Amino acid sequence: MTAQAPLFNRLALIGVGLIGSSIARAAKVQGLVGSIVATARSPATRRRVAELGLADQVVETNAAAVEGADLVIVCVPVGACGEVAKEIADKLRPGAIISDVGSVKGSVLRDMSRYIPPSVHFVPAHPVAGTEFSGPDAGFAELFVNRWCILTPPENADESAVSKLSTFWTSLGANVAVMSAEHHDLVLAITSHLPHLIAYTIVGTADELRQVTRSEVLQFSAGGFRDFTRIAASDPTMWRDVFLANKDAVLEVLGRFNEDISALTRAIRNGDGQTLFDHFARTRAIRKGIVQMGQDVPDFGRPHPGLPQPKLPRPYASSDD
Ligand code: NAP
């Protein structure tokens, strides 16, 4: 083997939407895998994946996709992960790494691990990167550059498998963090799931306001509403599954949010300017912190040609270490 050998010989992608197709594109650009085999649920998507040349091979079933693969990444909505694991369990190659990209980790760990044989290394992952678009045309190779990918390996996970998957993601340009699935779900409930729920709510509320016409809402949307509409355009299947799968953590943060909004409601009703000012000053400081950490990229996850391509030195020597 040379130093240029790919990190994995054969990558199987199950589901080739925004995330799966971005992984395919980025892995190709970086020369991370020897070949890519892909599948999706519908013939239309499989056809499109072949047309776009995203994989070396497009197959009809999930079970066929994983045969001989040393890395399998399940890129389907979280509610479908258990069923997929059941379909592929018998065909997984001993020693292979199986991962996913789901936005909720506790339910995926529970639903998939019951089917995955002990000879296979299961390392769940969540790239915290995305847009409001779906499908194989929506992906792009730079999606993960400078974004976080959170790995949530089970307690007994094989360390070299975790490290190899971590190398895969850093080679796609991501920063990798490792935490428990439970902690991930609480962190994402407040940083991602609750904001999406608020966006879905506010856009629905505006649509139902009788005194303000829909055209007025659109015309004056730059007042703040427009940013919510982008988030509220996110994929309904994916987000239905996220809220069902992360029910406990979302209800926990929603309870706190409701208390805080009641306090602000009271302050407005009572004309309590000091409370409002103090609250807004505190949140402004949080915003400054996010900007300082470089987590504010004003591209809303869309392709950003201004960013450097992730041409990283390859810290690995062979595909089978
Ligand atoms: P997407 O664009 O809607 O793509 C989903 C893909 O999964 C499609 O190719 C779909 O095939 C396929 N699929 C669905 N059920 C399947 C099954 N039972 N067997 C095989 N393929 C199946 O979704 P996405 O945005 O890439 O999201 C995929 C995962 O990434 C989700 O778990 C989501 O939580 C996570 N994620 C999303 C984002 C984001 O911003 N979008 C960010 C981070 C993580 P068809 O097209 O044929 O239906």
GROMACS .gro file of C-alpha atoms and ligand atoms in nm:
model
  369
    1MET     CA    1   0.000   0.000   0.000
    2THR     CA    2   0.116   0.353  -0.073
    3ALA     CA    3   0.058   0.664   0.134
    4GLN     CA    4  -0.204   0.763  -0.125
    5ALA     CA    5  -0.422   0.455  -0.072
    6PRO     CA    6  -0.782   0.543   0.007
    7LEU     CA    7  -0.896   0.536   0.368
    8PHE     CA    8  -1.174   0.289   0.282
    9ASN     CA    9  -1.191   0.049  -0.012
   10ARG     CA   10  -1.566   0.054  -0.063
   11LEU     CA   11  -1.814   0.307   0.075
   12ALA     CA   12  -2.181   0.210   0.075
   13LEU     CA   13  -2.430   0.497   0.097
   14ILE     CA   14  -2.786   0.410   0.185
   15GLY     CA   15  -2.995   0.716   0.100
   16VAL     CA   16  -2.851   0.977  -0.135
   17GLY     CA   17  -3.023   1.303  -0.051
   18LEU     CA   18  -2.863   1.627   0.062
   19ILE     CA   19  -2.630   1.460   0.311
   20GLY     CA   20  -2.557   1.132   0.130
   21SER     CA   21  -2.483   1.307  -0.199
   22SER     CA   22  -2.259   1.563  -0.024
   23ILE     CA   23  -2.061   1.279   0.135
   24ALA     CA   24  -2.029   1.112  -0.207
   25ARG     CA   25  -1.909   1.432  -0.372
   26ALA     CA   26  -1.665   1.523  -0.093
   27ALA     CA   27  -1.525   1.169  -0.059
   28LYS     CA   28  -1.454   1.166  -0.432
   29VAL     CA   29  -1.288   1.508  -0.431
   30GLN     CA   30  -1.065   1.398  -0.145
   31GLY     CA   31  -0.993   1.051  -0.286
   32LEU     CA   32  -1.100   0.899   0.044
   33VAL     CA   33  -1.262   0.584  -0.088
   34GLY     CA   34  -1.176   0.330  -0.356
   35SER     CA   35  -1.532   0.308  -0.484
   36ILE     CA   36  -1.883   0.415  -0.389
   37VAL     CA   37  -2.192   0.200  -0.411
   38ALA     CA   38  -2.522   0.375  -0.348
   39THR     CA   39  -2.890   0.308  -0.317
   40ALA     CA   40  -3.207   0.500  -0.238
   41ARG     CA   41  -3.566   0.404  -0.178
   42SER     CA   42  -3.722   0.514  -0.507
   43PRO     CA   43  -3.623   0.421  -0.863
   44ALA     CA   44  -3.641   0.794  -0.953
   45THR     CA   45  -3.374   0.887  -0.697
   46ARG     CA   46  -3.155   0.589  -0.791
   47ARG     CA   47  -3.180   0.696  -1.155
   48ARG     CA   48  -3.085   1.053  -1.068
   49VAL     CA   49  -2.787   0.936  -0.860
   50ALA     CA   50  -2.662   0.739  -1.161
   51GLU     CA   51  -2.718   1.036  -1.395
   52LEU     CA   52  -2.522   1.265  -1.166
   53GLY     CA   53  -2.239   1.011  -1.149
   54LEU     CA   54  -2.238   1.025  -0.770
   55ALA     CA   55  -2.152   0.657  -0.729
   56ASP     CA   56  -1.954   0.394  -0.916
   57GLN     CA   57  -2.245   0.156  -0.876
   58VAL     CA   58  -2.614   0.214  -0.801
   59VAL     CA   59  -2.802  -0.088  -0.673
   60GLU     CA   60  -3.168  -0.157  -0.601
   61THR     CA   61  -3.167  -0.282  -0.245
   62ASN     CA   62  -3.010  -0.175   0.082
   63ALA     CA   63  -2.884  -0.531   0.141
   64ALA     CA   64  -2.707  -0.541  -0.197
   65ALA     CA   65  -2.541  -0.204  -0.130
   66VAL     CA   66  -2.353  -0.311   0.181
   67GLU     CA   67  -2.201  -0.633   0.045
   68GLY     CA   68  -1.822  -0.608   0.064
   69ALA     CA   69  -1.827  -0.250   0.194
   70ASP     CA   70  -1.578  -0.157   0.467
   71LEU     CA   71  -1.768   0.166   0.544
   72VAL     CA   72  -2.148   0.186   0.538
   73ILE     CA   73  -2.318   0.521   0.602
   74VAL     CA   74  -2.695   0.523   0.643
   75CYS     CA   75  -2.822   0.863   0.524
   76VAL     CA   76  -3.200   0.824   0.558
   77PRO     CA   77  -3.451   1.001   0.789
   78VAL     CA   78  -3.400   0.884   1.149
   79GLY     CA   79  -3.736   0.707   1.159
   80ALA     CA   80  -3.618   0.470   0.882
   81CYS     CA   81  -3.279   0.380   1.035
   82GLY     CA   82  -3.399   0.075   1.233
   83GLU     CA   83  -3.571  -0.080   0.934
   84VAL     CA   84  -3.262  -0.025   0.719
   85ALA     CA   85  -3.039  -0.189   0.983
   86LYS     CA   86  -3.268  -0.490   0.986
   87GLU     CA   87  -3.249  -0.522   0.607
   88ILE     CA   88  -2.870  -0.503   0.588
   89ALA     CA   89  -2.764  -0.685   0.908
   90ASP     CA   90  -2.695  -1.024   0.744
   91LYS     CA   91  -2.491  -0.875   0.460
   92LEU     CA   92  -2.254  -0.656   0.659
   93ARG     CA   93  -1.889  -0.752   0.621
   94PRO     CA   94  -1.721  -0.855   0.949
   95GLY     CA   95  -1.485  -0.578   1.058
   96ALA     CA   96  -1.675  -0.312   0.861
   97ILE     CA   97  -1.769   0.023   1.015
   98ILE     CA   98  -2.134   0.119   1.000
   99SER     CA   99  -2.241   0.475   1.071
  100ASP     CA  100  -2.526   0.715   1.001
  101VAL     CA  101  -2.585   1.090   0.979
  102GLY     CA  102  -2.912   1.121   1.171
  103SER     CA  103  -2.996   1.442   1.355
  104VAL     CA  104  -3.104   1.243   1.663
  105LYS     CA  105  -2.866   0.989   1.814
  106GLY     CA  106  -3.037   0.809   2.105
  107SER     CA  107  -3.316   0.664   1.892
  108VAL     CA  108  -3.078   0.569   1.610
  109LEU     CA  109  -2.845   0.392   1.853
  110ARG     CA  110  -3.140   0.205   2.002
  111ASP     CA  111  -3.311   0.122   1.671
  112MET     CA  112  -3.001   0.014   1.477
  113SER     CA  113  -2.780  -0.155   1.737
  114ARG     CA  114  -3.033  -0.429   1.803
  115TYR     CA  115  -2.972  -0.562   1.450
  116ILE     CA  116  -2.601  -0.496   1.399
  117PRO     CA  117  -2.387  -0.806   1.456
  118PRO     CA  118  -2.101  -0.782   1.710
  119SER     CA  119  -1.844  -0.841   1.433
  120VAL     CA  120  -1.930  -0.498   1.287
  121HIS     CA  121  -1.829  -0.162   1.441
  122PHE     CA  122  -2.124   0.070   1.489
  123VAL     CA  123  -2.025   0.437   1.531
  124PRO     CA  124  -2.322   0.675   1.495
  125ALA     CA  125  -2.247   1.026   1.368
  126HIS     CA  126  -2.421   1.358   1.302
  127PRO     CA  127  -2.269   1.616   1.070
  128VAL     CA  128  -2.409   1.945   1.198
  129ALA     CA  129  -2.436   2.093   0.851
  130GLY     CA  130  -2.723   2.127   0.612
  131THR     CA  131  -2.956   2.343   0.411
  132GLU     CA  132  -3.332   2.353   0.365
  133PHE     CA  133  -3.298   2.158   0.038
  134SER     CA  134  -3.333   1.783  -0.016
  135GLY     CA  135  -3.242   1.518  -0.270
  136PRO     CA  136  -2.929   1.419  -0.463
  137ASP     CA  137  -2.913   1.746  -0.659
  138ALA     CA  138  -2.902   1.951  -0.338
  139GLY     CA  139  -2.565   1.823  -0.212
  140PHE     CA  140  -2.222   1.977  -0.263
  141ALA     CA  141  -1.869   1.877  -0.169
  142GLU     CA  142  -1.797   2.170   0.065
  143LEU     CA  143  -2.102   2.120   0.286
  144PHE     CA  144  -1.899   1.989   0.579
  145VAL     CA  145  -1.604   2.229   0.563
  146ASN     CA  146  -1.553   2.401   0.901
  147ARG     CA  147  -1.871   2.241   1.037
  148TRP     CA  148  -1.890   2.003   1.331
  149CYS     CA  149  -1.949   1.632   1.301
  150ILE     CA  150  -2.049   1.473   1.631
  151LEU     CA  151  -1.966   1.106   1.686
  152THR     CA  152  -2.164   0.921   1.953
  153PRO     CA  153  -1.994   0.581   1.986
  154PRO     CA  154  -2.150   0.334   2.230
  155GLU     CA  155  -1.945   0.271   2.546
  156ASN     CA  156  -1.792  -0.053   2.417
  157ALA     CA  157  -1.702   0.090   2.073
  158ASP     CA  158  -1.374  -0.013   1.910
  159GLU     CA  159  -1.133   0.279   1.946
  160SER     CA  160  -0.961   0.229   1.612
  161ALA     CA  161  -1.299   0.227   1.434
  162VAL     CA  162  -1.394   0.555   1.605
  163SER     CA  163  -1.058   0.702   1.513
  164LYS     CA  164  -1.085   0.590   1.149
  165LEU     CA  165  -1.434   0.738   1.112
  166SER     CA  166  -1.308   1.054   1.276
  167THR     CA  167  -1.030   1.073   1.015
  168PHE     CA  168  -1.291   1.028   0.741
  169TRP     CA  169  -1.490   1.327   0.865
  170THR     CA  170  -1.191   1.553   0.923
  171SER     CA  171  -1.078   1.468   0.570
  172LEU     CA  172  -1.418   1.594   0.448
  173GLY     CA  173  -1.331   1.923   0.617
  174ALA     CA  174  -1.531   1.882   0.939
  175ASN     CA  175  -1.425   1.929   1.299
  176VAL     CA  176  -1.504   1.618   1.502
  177ALA     CA  177  -1.647   1.607   1.855
  178VAL     CA  178  -1.726   1.292   2.054
  179MET     CA  179  -2.002   1.273   2.315
  180SER     CA  180  -2.275   1.041   2.440
  181ALA     CA  181  -2.591   1.003   2.235
  182GLU     CA  182  -2.798   1.131   2.527
  183HIS     CA  183  -2.591   1.448   2.563
  184HIS     CA  184  -2.597   1.505   2.187
  185ASP     CA  185  -2.975   1.492   2.187
  186LEU     CA  186  -3.004   1.751   2.464
  187VAL     CA  187  -2.751   1.987   2.302
  188LEU     CA  188  -2.920   1.961   1.961
  189ALA     CA  189  -3.266   1.999   2.114
  190ILE     CA  190  -3.175   2.354   2.216
  191THR     CA  191  -2.941   2.449   1.930
  192SER     CA  192  -3.134   2.300   1.638
  193HIS     CA  193  -3.463   2.129   1.715
  194LEU     CA  194  -3.626   2.407   1.919
  195PRO     CA  195  -3.525   2.678   1.665
  196HIS     CA  196  -3.683   2.470   1.389
  197LEU     CA  197  -4.001   2.427   1.592
  198ILE     CA  198  -4.018   2.802   1.655
  199ALA     CA  199  -3.968   2.871   1.284
  200TYR     CA  200  -4.237   2.622   1.185
  201THR     CA  201  -4.471   2.781   1.441
  202ILE     CA  202  -4.411   3.146   1.355
  203VAL     CA  203  -4.447   3.097   0.981
  204GLY     CA  204  -4.773   2.909   1.039
  205THR     CA  205  -4.897   3.179   1.277
  206ALA     CA  206  -4.820   3.457   1.029
  207ASP     CA  207  -5.003   3.267   0.758
  208GLU     CA  208  -5.314   3.247   0.973
  209LEU     CA  209  -5.323   3.611   1.085
  210ARG     CA  210  -5.644   3.756   0.945
  211GLN     CA  211  -5.557   4.126   0.987
  212VAL     CA  212  -5.229   4.098   0.790
  213THR     CA  213  -5.245   3.970   0.434
  214ARG     CA  214  -5.010   3.706   0.301
  215SER     CA  215  -4.870   3.953   0.047
  216GLU     CA  216  -4.790   4.199   0.328
  217VAL     CA  217  -4.608   3.925   0.517
  218LEU     CA  218  -4.397   3.854   0.209
  219GLN     CA  219  -4.345   4.221   0.124
  220PHE     CA  220  -4.216   4.320   0.469
  221SER     CA  221  -4.041   3.994   0.556
  222ALA     CA  222  -3.696   4.157   0.586
  223GLY     CA  223  -3.801   4.265   0.936
  224GLY     CA  224  -3.687   3.927   1.073
  225PHE     CA  225  -3.953   3.693   0.940
  226ARG     CA  226  -3.755   3.602   0.627
  227ASP     CA  227  -3.488   3.412   0.823
  228PHE     CA  228  -3.758   3.200   0.985
  229THR     CA  229  -3.912   3.114   0.648
  230ARG     CA  230  -3.584   2.960   0.532
  231ILE     CA  231  -3.570   2.729   0.833
  232ALA     CA  232  -3.942   2.653   0.806
  233ALA     CA  233  -3.885   2.533   0.447
  234SER     CA  234  -3.682   2.236   0.578
  235ASP     CA  235  -3.780   1.884   0.480
  236PRO     CA  236  -4.110   1.781   0.650
  237THR     CA  237  -4.026   1.408   0.665
  238MET     CA  238  -3.687   1.465   0.823
  239TRP     CA  239  -3.822   1.706   1.083
  240ARG     CA  240  -4.128   1.499   1.168
  241ASP     CA  241  -3.889   1.215   1.248
  242VAL     CA  242  -3.656   1.441   1.450
  243PHE     CA  243  -3.935   1.557   1.682
  244LEU     CA  244  -4.077   1.209   1.727
  245ALA     CA  245  -3.732   1.059   1.790
  246ASN     CA  246  -3.607   1.330   2.029
  247LYS     CA  247  -3.934   1.374   2.215
  248ASP     CA  248  -3.798   1.383   2.573
  249ALA     CA  249  -3.516   1.632   2.517
  250VAL     CA  250  -3.735   1.857   2.300
  251LEU     CA  251  -4.013   1.859   2.563
  252GLU     CA  252  -3.753   1.944   2.828
  253VAL     CA  253  -3.619   2.251   2.643
  254LEU     CA  254  -3.968   2.347   2.525
  255GLY     CA  255  -4.080   2.359   2.890
  256ARG     CA  256  -3.799   2.600   2.973
  257PHE     CA  257  -3.866   2.804   2.662
  258ASN     CA  258  -4.233   2.840   2.754
  259GLU     CA  259  -4.135   2.966   3.101
  260ASP     CA  260  -3.897   3.222   2.949
  261ILE     CA  261  -4.148   3.345   2.694
  262SER     CA  262  -4.406   3.382   2.972
  263ALA     CA  263  -4.158   3.597   3.165
  264LEU     CA  264  -4.100   3.820   2.861
  265THR     CA  265  -4.476   3.836   2.795
  266ARG     CA  266  -4.524   3.955   3.153
  267ALA     CA  267  -4.249   4.216   3.112
  268ILE     CA  268  -4.414   4.354   2.796
  269ARG     CA  269  -4.757   4.360   2.961
  270ASN     CA  270  -4.620   4.536   3.272
  271GLY     CA  271  -4.412   4.784   3.075
  272ASP     CA  272  -4.101   4.642   3.247
  273GLY     CA  273  -3.833   4.784   3.016
  274GLN     CA  274  -3.545   4.691   3.245
  275THR     CA  275  -3.624   4.318   3.225
  276LEU     CA  276  -3.650   4.337   2.847
  277PHE     CA  277  -3.327   4.536   2.816
  278ASP     CA  278  -3.131   4.301   3.045
  279HIS     CA  279  -3.255   3.997   2.855
  280PHE     CA  280  -3.171   4.140   2.513
  281ALA     CA  281  -2.826   4.252   2.633
  282ARG     CA  282  -2.751   3.898   2.752
  283THR     CA  283  -2.859   3.740   2.423
  284ARG     CA  284  -2.657   3.993   2.224
  285ALA     CA  285  -2.345   3.874   2.410
  286ILE     CA  286  -2.425   3.512   2.313
  287ARG     CA  287  -2.447   3.616   1.948
  288LYS     CA  288  -2.104   3.785   1.974
  289GLY     CA  289  -1.963   3.460   2.118
  290ILE     CA  290  -2.094   3.259   1.822
  291VAL     CA  291  -1.936   3.501   1.575
  292GLN     CA  292  -1.604   3.489   1.764
  293MET     CA  293  -1.607   3.107   1.748
  294GLY     CA  294  -1.636   3.127   1.367
  295GLN     CA  295  -1.970   2.946   1.372
  296ASP     CA  296  -2.150   3.223   1.187
  297VAL     CA  297  -2.102   3.161   0.817
  298PRO     CA  298  -2.352   3.388   0.641
  299ASP     CA  299  -2.414   3.140   0.359
  300PHE     CA  300  -2.697   2.951   0.529
  301GLY     CA  301  -2.520   2.626   0.446
  302ARG     CA  302  -2.521   2.688   0.071
  303PRO     CA  303  -2.211   2.632  -0.143
  304HIS     CA  304  -1.948   2.886  -0.046
  305PRO     CA  305  -1.679   2.901  -0.314
  306GLY     CA  306  -1.494   3.159  -0.104
  307LEU     CA  307  -1.392   2.889   0.141
  308PRO     CA  308  -1.079   2.688   0.069
  309GLN     CA  309  -1.126   2.332  -0.054
  310PRO     CA  310  -1.047   2.084   0.221
  311LYS     CA  311  -0.715   1.968   0.078
  312LEU     CA  312  -0.588   1.816   0.396
  313PRO     CA  313  -0.275   1.609   0.441
  314ARG     CA  314  -0.374   1.245   0.467
  315PRO     CA  315  -0.283   1.122   0.814
  316TYR     CA  316  -0.343   0.760   0.716
  317ALA     CA  317  -0.123   0.515   0.539
  318SER     CA  318  -0.340   0.235   0.413
  319SER     CA  319  -0.700   0.134   0.369
  320ASP     CA  320  -0.690  -0.164   0.596
  321ASP     CA  321  -0.511  -0.050   0.910
  322NAP     P1  322  -3.305   1.376   0.193
  322NAP     O1  323  -3.235   1.477   0.109
  322NAP     O2  324  -3.453   1.378   0.201
  322NAP     O3  325  -3.258   1.229   0.149
  322NAP     C1  326  -3.302   1.114   0.213
  322NAP     C2  327  -3.258   0.994   0.132
  322NAP     O4  328  -3.295   0.876   0.204
  322NAP     C3  329  -3.324   0.983  -0.005
  322NAP     O5  330  -3.229   0.940  -0.096
  322NAP     C4  331  -3.431   0.877   0.018
  322NAP     O6  332  -3.464   0.806  -0.101
  322NAP     C5  333  -3.358   0.785   0.111
  322NAP     N1  334  -3.442   0.694   0.189
  322NAP     C6  335  -3.547   0.722   0.267
  322NAP     N2  336  -3.593   0.609   0.325
  322NAP     C7  337  -3.513   0.508   0.280
  322NAP     C8  338  -3.508   0.368   0.301
  322NAP     N3  339  -3.596   0.306   0.382
  322NAP     N4  340  -3.414   0.294   0.237
  322NAP     C9  341  -3.324   0.353   0.155
  322NAP     N5  342  -3.323   0.487   0.132
  322NAP    C10  343  -3.417   0.561   0.193
  322NAP     O7  344  -3.254   1.383   0.346
  322NAP     P2  345  -3.119   1.445   0.405
  322NAP     O8  346  -3.141   1.591   0.429
  322NAP     O9  347  -3.003   1.399   0.327
  322NAP    O10  348  -3.121   1.378   0.549
  322NAP    C11  349  -3.078   1.246   0.568
  322NAP    C12  350  -3.040   1.228   0.714
  322NAP    O11  351  -2.943   1.328   0.748
  322NAP    C13  352  -3.155   1.244   0.814
  322NAP    O12  353  -3.146   1.144   0.911
  322NAP    C14  354  -3.131   1.380   0.876
  322NAP    O13  355  -3.176   1.382   1.010
  322NAP    C15  356  -2.981   1.394   0.867
  322NAP     N6  357  -2.931   1.529   0.858
  322NAP    C16  358  -2.992   1.620   0.778
  322NAP    C17  359  -2.944   1.749   0.772
  322NAP    C18  360  -3.012   1.853   0.684
  322NAP    O14  361  -2.993   1.972   0.705
  322NAP     N7  362  -3.088   1.812   0.585
  322NAP    C19  363  -2.831   1.786   0.845
  322NAP    C20  364  -2.766   1.689   0.923
  322NAP    C21  365  -2.818   1.562   0.929
  322NAP     P3  366  -3.584   0.861  -0.195
  322NAP    O15  367  -3.536   0.990  -0.252
  322NAP    O16  368  -3.596   0.755  -0.297
  322NAP    O17  369  -3.704   0.875  -0.108
   0.00000   0.00000   0.00000
